[in-house]
Short mmCIF file of C-alpha atoms and ligand atoms in Angstrom, two decimals:
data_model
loop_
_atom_site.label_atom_id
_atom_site.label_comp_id
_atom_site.label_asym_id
_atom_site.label_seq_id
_atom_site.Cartn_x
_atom_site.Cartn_y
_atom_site.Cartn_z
CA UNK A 1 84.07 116.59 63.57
CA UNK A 2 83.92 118.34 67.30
CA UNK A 3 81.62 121.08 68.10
CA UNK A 4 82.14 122.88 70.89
CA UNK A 5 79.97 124.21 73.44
CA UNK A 6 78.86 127.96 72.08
CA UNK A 7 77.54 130.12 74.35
CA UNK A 8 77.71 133.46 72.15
CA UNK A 9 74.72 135.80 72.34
CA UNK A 10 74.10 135.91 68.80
CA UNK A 11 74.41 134.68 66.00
CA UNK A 12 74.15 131.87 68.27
CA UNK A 13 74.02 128.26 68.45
CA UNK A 14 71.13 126.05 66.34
CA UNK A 15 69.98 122.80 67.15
CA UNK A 16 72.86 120.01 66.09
CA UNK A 17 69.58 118.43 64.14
CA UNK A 18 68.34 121.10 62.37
CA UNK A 19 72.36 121.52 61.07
CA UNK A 20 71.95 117.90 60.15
CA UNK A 21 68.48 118.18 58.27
CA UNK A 22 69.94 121.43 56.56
CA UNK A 23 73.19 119.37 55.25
CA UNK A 24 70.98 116.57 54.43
CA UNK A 25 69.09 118.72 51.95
CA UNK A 26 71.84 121.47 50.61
CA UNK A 27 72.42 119.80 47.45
CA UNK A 28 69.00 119.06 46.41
CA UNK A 29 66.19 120.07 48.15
CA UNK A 30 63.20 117.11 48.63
CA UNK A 31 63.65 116.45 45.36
CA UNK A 32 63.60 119.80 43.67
CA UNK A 33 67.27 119.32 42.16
CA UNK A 34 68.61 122.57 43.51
CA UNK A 35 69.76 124.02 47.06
CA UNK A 36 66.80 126.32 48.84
CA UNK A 37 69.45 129.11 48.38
CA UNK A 38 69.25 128.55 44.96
CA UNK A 39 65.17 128.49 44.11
CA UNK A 40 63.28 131.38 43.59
CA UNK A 41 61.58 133.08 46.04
CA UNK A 42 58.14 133.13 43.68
CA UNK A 43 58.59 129.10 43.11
CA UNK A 44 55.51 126.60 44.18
CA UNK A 45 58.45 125.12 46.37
CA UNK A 46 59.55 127.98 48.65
CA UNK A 47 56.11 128.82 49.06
CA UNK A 48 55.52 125.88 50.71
CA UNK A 49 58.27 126.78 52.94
CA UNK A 50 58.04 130.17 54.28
CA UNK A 51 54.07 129.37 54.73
CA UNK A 52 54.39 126.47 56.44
CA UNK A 53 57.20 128.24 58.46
CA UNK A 54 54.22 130.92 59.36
CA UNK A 55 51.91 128.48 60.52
CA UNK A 56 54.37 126.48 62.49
CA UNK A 57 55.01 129.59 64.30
CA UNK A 58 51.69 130.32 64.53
CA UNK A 59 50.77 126.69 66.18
CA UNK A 60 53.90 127.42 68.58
CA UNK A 61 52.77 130.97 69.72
CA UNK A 62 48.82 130.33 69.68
CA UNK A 63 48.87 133.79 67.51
CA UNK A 64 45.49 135.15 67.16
CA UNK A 65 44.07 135.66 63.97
CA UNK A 66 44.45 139.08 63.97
CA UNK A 67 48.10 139.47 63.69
CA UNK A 68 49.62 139.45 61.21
CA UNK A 69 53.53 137.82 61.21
CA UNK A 70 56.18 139.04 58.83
CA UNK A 71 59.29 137.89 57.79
CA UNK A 72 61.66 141.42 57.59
CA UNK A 73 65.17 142.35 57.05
CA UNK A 74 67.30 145.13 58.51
CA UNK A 75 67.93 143.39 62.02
CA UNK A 76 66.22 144.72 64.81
CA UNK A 77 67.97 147.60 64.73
CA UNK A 78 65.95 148.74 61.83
CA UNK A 79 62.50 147.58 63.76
CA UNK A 80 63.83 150.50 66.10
CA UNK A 81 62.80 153.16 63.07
CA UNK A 82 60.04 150.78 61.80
CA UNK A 83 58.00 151.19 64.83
CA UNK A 84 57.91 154.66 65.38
CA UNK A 85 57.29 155.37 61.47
CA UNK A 86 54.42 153.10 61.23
CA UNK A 87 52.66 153.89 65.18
CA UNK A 88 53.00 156.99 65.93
CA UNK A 89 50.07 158.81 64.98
CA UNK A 90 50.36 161.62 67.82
CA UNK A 91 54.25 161.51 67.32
CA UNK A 92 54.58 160.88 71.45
CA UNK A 93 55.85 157.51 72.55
CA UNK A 94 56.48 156.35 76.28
CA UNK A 95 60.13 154.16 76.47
CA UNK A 96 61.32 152.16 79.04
CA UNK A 97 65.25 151.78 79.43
CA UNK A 98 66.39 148.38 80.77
CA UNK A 99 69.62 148.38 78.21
CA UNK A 100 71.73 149.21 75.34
CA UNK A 101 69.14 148.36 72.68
CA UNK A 102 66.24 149.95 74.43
CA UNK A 103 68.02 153.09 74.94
CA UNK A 104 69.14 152.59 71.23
CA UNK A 105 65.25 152.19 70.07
CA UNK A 106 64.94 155.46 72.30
CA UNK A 107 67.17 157.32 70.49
CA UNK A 108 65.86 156.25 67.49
CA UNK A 109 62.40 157.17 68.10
CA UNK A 110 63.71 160.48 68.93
CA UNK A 111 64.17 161.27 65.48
CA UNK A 112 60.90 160.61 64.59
CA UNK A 113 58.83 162.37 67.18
CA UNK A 114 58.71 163.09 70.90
CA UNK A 115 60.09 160.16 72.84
CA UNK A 116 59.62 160.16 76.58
CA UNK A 117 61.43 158.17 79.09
CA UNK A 118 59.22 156.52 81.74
CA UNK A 119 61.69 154.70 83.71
CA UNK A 120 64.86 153.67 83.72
CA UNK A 121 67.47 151.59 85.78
CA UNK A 122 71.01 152.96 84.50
CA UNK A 123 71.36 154.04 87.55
CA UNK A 124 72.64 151.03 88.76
CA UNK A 125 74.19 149.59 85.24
CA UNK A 126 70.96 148.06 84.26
CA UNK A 127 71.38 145.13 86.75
CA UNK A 128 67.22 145.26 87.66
CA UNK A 129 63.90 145.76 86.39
CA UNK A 130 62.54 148.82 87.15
CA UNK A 131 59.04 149.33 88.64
CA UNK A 132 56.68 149.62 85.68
CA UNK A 133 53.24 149.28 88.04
CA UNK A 134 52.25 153.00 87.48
CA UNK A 135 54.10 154.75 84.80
CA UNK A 136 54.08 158.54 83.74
CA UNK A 137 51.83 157.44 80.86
CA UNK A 138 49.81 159.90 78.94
CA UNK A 139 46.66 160.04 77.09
CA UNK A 140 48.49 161.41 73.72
CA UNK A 141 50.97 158.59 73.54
CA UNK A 142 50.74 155.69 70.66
CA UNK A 143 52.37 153.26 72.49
CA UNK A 144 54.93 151.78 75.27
CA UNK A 145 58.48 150.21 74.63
CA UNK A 146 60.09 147.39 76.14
CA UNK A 147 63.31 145.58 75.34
CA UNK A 148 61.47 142.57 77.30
CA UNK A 149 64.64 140.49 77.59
CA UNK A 150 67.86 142.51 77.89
CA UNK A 151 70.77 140.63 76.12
CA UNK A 152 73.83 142.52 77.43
CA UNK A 153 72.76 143.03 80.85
CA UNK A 154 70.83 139.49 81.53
CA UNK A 155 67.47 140.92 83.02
CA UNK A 156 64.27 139.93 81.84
CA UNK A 157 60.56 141.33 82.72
CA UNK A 158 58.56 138.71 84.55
CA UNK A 159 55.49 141.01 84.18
CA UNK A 160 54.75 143.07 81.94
CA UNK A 161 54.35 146.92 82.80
CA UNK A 162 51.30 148.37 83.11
CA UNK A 163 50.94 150.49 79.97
CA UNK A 164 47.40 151.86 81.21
CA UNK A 165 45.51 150.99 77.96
CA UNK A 166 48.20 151.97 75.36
CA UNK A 167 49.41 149.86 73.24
CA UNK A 168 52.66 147.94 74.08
CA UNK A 169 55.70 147.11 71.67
CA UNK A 170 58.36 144.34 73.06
CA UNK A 171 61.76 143.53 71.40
CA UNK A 172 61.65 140.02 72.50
CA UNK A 173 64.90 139.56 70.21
CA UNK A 174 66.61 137.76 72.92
CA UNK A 175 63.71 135.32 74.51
CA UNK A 176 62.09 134.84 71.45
CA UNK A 177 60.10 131.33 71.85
CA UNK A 178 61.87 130.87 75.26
CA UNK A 179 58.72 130.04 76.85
CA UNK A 180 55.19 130.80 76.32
CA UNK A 181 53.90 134.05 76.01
CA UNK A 182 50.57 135.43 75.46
CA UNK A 183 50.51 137.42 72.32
CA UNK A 184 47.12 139.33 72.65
CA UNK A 185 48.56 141.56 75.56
CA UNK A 186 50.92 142.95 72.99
CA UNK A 187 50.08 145.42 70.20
CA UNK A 188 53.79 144.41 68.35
CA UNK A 189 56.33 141.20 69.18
CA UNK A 190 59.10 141.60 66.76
CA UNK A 191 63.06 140.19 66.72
CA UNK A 192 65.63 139.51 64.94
CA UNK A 193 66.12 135.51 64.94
CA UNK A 194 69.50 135.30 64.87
CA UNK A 195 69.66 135.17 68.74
CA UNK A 196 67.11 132.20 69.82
CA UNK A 197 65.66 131.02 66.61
CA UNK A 198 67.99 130.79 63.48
CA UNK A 199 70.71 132.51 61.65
CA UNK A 200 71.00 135.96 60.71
CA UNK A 201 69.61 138.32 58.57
CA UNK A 202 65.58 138.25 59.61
CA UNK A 203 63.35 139.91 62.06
CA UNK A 204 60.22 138.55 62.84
CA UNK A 205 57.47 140.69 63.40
CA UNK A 206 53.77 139.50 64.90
CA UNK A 207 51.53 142.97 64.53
CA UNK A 208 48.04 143.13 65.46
CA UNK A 209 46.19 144.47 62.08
CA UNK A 210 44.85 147.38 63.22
CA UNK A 211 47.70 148.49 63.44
CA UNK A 212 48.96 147.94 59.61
CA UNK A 213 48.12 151.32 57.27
CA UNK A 214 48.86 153.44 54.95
CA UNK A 215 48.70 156.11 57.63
CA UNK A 216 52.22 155.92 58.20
CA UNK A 217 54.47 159.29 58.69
CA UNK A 218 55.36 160.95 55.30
CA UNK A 219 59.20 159.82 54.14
CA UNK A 220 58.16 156.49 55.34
CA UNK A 221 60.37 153.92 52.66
CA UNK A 222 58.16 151.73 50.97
CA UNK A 223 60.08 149.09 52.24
CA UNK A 224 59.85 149.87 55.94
CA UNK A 225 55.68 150.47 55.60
CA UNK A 226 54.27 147.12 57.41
CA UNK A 227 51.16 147.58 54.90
CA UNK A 228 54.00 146.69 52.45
CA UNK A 229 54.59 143.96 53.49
CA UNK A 230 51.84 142.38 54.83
CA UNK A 231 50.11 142.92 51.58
CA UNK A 232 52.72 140.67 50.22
CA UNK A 233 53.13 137.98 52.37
CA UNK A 234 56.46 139.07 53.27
CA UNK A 235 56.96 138.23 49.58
CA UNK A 236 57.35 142.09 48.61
CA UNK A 237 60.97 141.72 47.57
CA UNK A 238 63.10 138.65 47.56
CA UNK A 239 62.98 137.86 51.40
CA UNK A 240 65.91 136.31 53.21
CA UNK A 241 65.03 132.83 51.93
CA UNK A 242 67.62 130.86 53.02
CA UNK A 243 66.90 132.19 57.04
CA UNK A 244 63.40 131.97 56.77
CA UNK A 245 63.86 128.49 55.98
CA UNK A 246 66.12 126.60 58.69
CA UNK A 247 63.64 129.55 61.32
CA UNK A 248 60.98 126.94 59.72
CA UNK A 249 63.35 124.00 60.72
CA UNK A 250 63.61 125.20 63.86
CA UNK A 251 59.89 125.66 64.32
CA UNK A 252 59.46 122.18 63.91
CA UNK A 253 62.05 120.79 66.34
CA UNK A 254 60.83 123.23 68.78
CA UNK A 255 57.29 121.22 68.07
CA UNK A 256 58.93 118.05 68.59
CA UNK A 257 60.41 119.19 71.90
CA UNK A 258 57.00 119.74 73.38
CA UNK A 259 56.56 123.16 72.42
CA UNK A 260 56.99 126.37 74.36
CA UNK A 261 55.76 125.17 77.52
CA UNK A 262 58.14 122.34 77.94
CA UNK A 263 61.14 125.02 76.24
CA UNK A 264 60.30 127.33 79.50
CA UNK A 265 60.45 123.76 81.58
CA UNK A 266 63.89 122.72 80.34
CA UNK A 267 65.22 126.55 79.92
CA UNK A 268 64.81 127.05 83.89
CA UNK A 269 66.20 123.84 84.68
CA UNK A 270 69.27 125.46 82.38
CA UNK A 271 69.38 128.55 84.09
CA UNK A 272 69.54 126.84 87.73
CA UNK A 273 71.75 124.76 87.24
CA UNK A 274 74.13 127.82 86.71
CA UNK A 275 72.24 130.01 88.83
CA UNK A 276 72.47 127.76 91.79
CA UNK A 277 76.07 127.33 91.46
CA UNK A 278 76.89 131.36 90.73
CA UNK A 279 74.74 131.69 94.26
CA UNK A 280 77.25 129.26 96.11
CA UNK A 281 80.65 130.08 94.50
CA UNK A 282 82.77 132.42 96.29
CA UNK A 283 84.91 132.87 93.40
CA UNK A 284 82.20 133.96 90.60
CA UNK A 285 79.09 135.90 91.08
CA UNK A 286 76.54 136.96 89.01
CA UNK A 287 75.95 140.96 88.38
CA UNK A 288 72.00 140.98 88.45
CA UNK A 289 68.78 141.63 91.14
CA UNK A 290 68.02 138.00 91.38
CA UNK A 291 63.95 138.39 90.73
CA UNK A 292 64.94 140.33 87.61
CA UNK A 293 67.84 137.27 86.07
CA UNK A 294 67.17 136.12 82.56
CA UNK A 295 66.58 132.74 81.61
CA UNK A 296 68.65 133.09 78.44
CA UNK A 297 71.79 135.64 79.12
CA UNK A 298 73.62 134.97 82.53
CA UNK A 299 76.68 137.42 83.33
CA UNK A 300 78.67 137.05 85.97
CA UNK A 301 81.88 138.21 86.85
CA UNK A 302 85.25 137.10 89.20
CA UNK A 303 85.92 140.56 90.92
CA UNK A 304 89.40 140.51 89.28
CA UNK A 305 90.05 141.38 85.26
CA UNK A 306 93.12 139.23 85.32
CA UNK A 307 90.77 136.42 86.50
CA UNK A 308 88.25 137.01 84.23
CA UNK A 309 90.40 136.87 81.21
CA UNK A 310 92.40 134.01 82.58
CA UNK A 311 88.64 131.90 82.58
CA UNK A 312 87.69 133.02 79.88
CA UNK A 313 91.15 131.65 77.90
CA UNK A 314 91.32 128.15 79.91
CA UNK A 315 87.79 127.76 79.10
CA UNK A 316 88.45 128.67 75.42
CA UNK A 317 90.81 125.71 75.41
CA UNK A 318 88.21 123.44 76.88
CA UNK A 319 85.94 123.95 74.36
CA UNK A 320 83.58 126.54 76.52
CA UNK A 321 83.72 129.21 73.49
CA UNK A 322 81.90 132.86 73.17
CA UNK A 323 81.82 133.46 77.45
CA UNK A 324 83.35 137.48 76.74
CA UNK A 325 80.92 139.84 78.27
CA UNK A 326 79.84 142.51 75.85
CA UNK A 327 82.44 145.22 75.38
CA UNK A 328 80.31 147.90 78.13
CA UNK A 329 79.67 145.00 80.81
CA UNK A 330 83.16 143.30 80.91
CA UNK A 331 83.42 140.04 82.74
CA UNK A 332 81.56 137.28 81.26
CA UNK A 333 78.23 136.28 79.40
CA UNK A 334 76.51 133.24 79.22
CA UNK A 335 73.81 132.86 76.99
CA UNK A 336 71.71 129.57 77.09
CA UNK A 337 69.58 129.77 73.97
CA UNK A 338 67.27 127.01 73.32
CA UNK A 339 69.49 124.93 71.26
CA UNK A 340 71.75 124.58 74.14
CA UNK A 341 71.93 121.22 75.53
CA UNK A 342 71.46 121.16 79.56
CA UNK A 343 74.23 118.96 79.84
CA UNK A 344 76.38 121.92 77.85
CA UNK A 345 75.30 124.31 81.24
CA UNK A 346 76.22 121.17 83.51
CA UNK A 347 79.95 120.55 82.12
CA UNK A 348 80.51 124.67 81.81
CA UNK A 349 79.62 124.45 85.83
CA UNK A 350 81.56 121.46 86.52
CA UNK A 351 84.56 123.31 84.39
CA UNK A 352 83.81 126.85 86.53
CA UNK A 353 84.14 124.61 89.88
CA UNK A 354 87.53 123.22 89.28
CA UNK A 355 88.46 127.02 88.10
CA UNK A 356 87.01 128.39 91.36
CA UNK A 357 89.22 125.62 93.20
CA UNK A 358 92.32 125.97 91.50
CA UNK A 359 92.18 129.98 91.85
CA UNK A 360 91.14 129.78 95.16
CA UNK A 361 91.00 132.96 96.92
C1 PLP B 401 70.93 141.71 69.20
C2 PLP B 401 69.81 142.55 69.63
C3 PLP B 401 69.37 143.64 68.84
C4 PLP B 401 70.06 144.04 67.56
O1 PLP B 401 69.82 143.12 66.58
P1 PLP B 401 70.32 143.34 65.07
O2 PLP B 401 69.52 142.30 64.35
O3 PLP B 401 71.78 143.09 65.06
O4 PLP B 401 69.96 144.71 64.66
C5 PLP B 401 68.28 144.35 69.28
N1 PLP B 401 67.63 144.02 70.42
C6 PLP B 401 68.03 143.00 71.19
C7 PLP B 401 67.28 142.68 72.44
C8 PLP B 401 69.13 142.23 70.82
O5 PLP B 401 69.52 141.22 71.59
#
């Protein structure tokens, strides 16, 4: 068996020991005599699972007792209609554009009431933060957007913006349990896991109560109402079981790593390492405001697409696998989940150093 080093934005790589544990236990789960994608969702057994997973999560995130956490599916990209649907009251919504998926939840929202633009930074291909200190916030609006860590671009907020009382919503899809955050400034967390926390086909969604109702806007699906499924445990319909579980696998190795403190500890260690080196290379550079750089997506680019293609084929062959930049960026596209191993970032910079020196330029 060789794995290679995967640095694909999502579905991304797991932890090599939650694999293991998952391998361990596909033919009969802890004695249960069947596979967890086999057992009923309803079962004493998964039970155990996807509430332990909850609490795990729980312990990891210091989540306040008021929020609720749900286990959804539709990919974030279906959050992006969930939100609006279930918040806004006064159908007005502030949005901040740092990306492709927050201009996506944008445009969503748009068909759902009045969404409003407060700043953006396509301007300059959403390479920065903008400045979200005093925002064109009004009194009617139910809430702010964020895409806090933006995935194709590499930018991340380092504080949040100043929503001036109103309730903030953060697609933390991309940084989920990246470091610690604190949950109570938030009114909704939610993201899909299959970028820093397990495979596809779940969102995970931490809402403060209040905000769970039946006042909801009319056409609402059943499905999509959070009362739904917070009345169920997440249990409404059969839930992506088999997801939900190795998320819970992960929760516990992230436990055993020293939770999210010592995550954010080793994660900028990651990040520098490449960072440093993008800094000092003359042959590679990376594409964003350095206050603004994201711990978890680093693009960078040679200058030349004859360059960039020829990298991104030798390191292919290496074993370096994933590196494209998405399809609107070009160039190339780390991303340094948790489950990457620092000494994966050290050997890709050794490998981009002997690049840079045969292509010397
Ligand atoms: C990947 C991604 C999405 C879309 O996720 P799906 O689960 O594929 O819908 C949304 N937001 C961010 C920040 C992402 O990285």
């Amino acid at each position: 068996m060789s794995r290679v080093y995967n640095f694909s934005a999502g579905p991304a790589v797991l932890p090599e020991e939650v694999l293991k544990e998952a391998a361990e236990e596909m033919m009969d789960y802890r004695g249960s005599g069947q596979s967890v994608m086999e057992m009923s969702h309803r079962s004493k057994v998964y039970d155990n699972i996807i509430k332990e997973a909850e609490q795990d999560l729980r312990d990891l995130m210091n989540i306040p007792d008021n929020y609720k956490v749900l286990f959804l599916q539709g990919g974030a990209s279906q959050f992006f209609a969930e939100v609006p649907m279930n918040m806004m009251k006064n159908k007005k919504a502030g949005y901040i554009i740092t990306g492709q998926w927050a201009k996506k939840a944008f445009a969503e929202a748009k068909i759902y009431g009045e969404a409003v633009k407060l700043a953006s930074s396509e301007d300059e291909t959403f390479s920065y933060i903008p400045d979200c200190a005093d925002l064109p916030i009004t009194d009617d609006m139910d809430y702010v957007y964020i895409c806090e860590n933006n995935t194709i671009y590499g930018t991340k907020f380092k504080t949040l913006p100043n929503t001036k009382g109103k309730d903030l919503v953060a697609d933390v899809s991309s940084c989920f349990l990246s470091e610690p955050v604190d949950v109570s400034k938030y009114a909704v967390i939610y993201g899909g896991v299959q970028k820093n926390v397990g495979p596809a086909g779940c969102v995970i969604a931490i809402i403060r109560e209040d905000l769970i109702t039946d006042d909801v806007l009319p056409g609402t699906p059943t499905m999509l109402k959070w009362k739904t499924q917070a009345d169920n445990d997440s249990l409404y319909n059969t839930p992506p079981c088999y997801t939900i579980y190795i998320c819970g696998k992960v929760f516990k190795w992230l436990k055993k790593m020293g939770g999210l403190e010592k995550m954010k500890e080793i994660n900028e260690k990651k990040a520098k390492i490449l960072y440093d080196y993008l800094d000092s290379s003359k042959l590679f550079k990376g594409t964003v405001r350095k206050e603004d750089r994201s711990l978890m997506n680093v693009p960078f680019v040679t200058g030349s697409d004859e360059l960039n293609d020829k990298f991104i084929k030798e390191a292919t062959e290496r074993g370096f696998v994933n590196l494209k930049g998405h399809r609107s960026v070009g160039g190339m596209r780390a991303s340094i989940y948790n489950a990457m191993p620092v000494e994966g970032v050290q050997k890709l910079v050794e490998f981009m150093k002997e690049f840079e020196e045969k292509n010397n330029v």
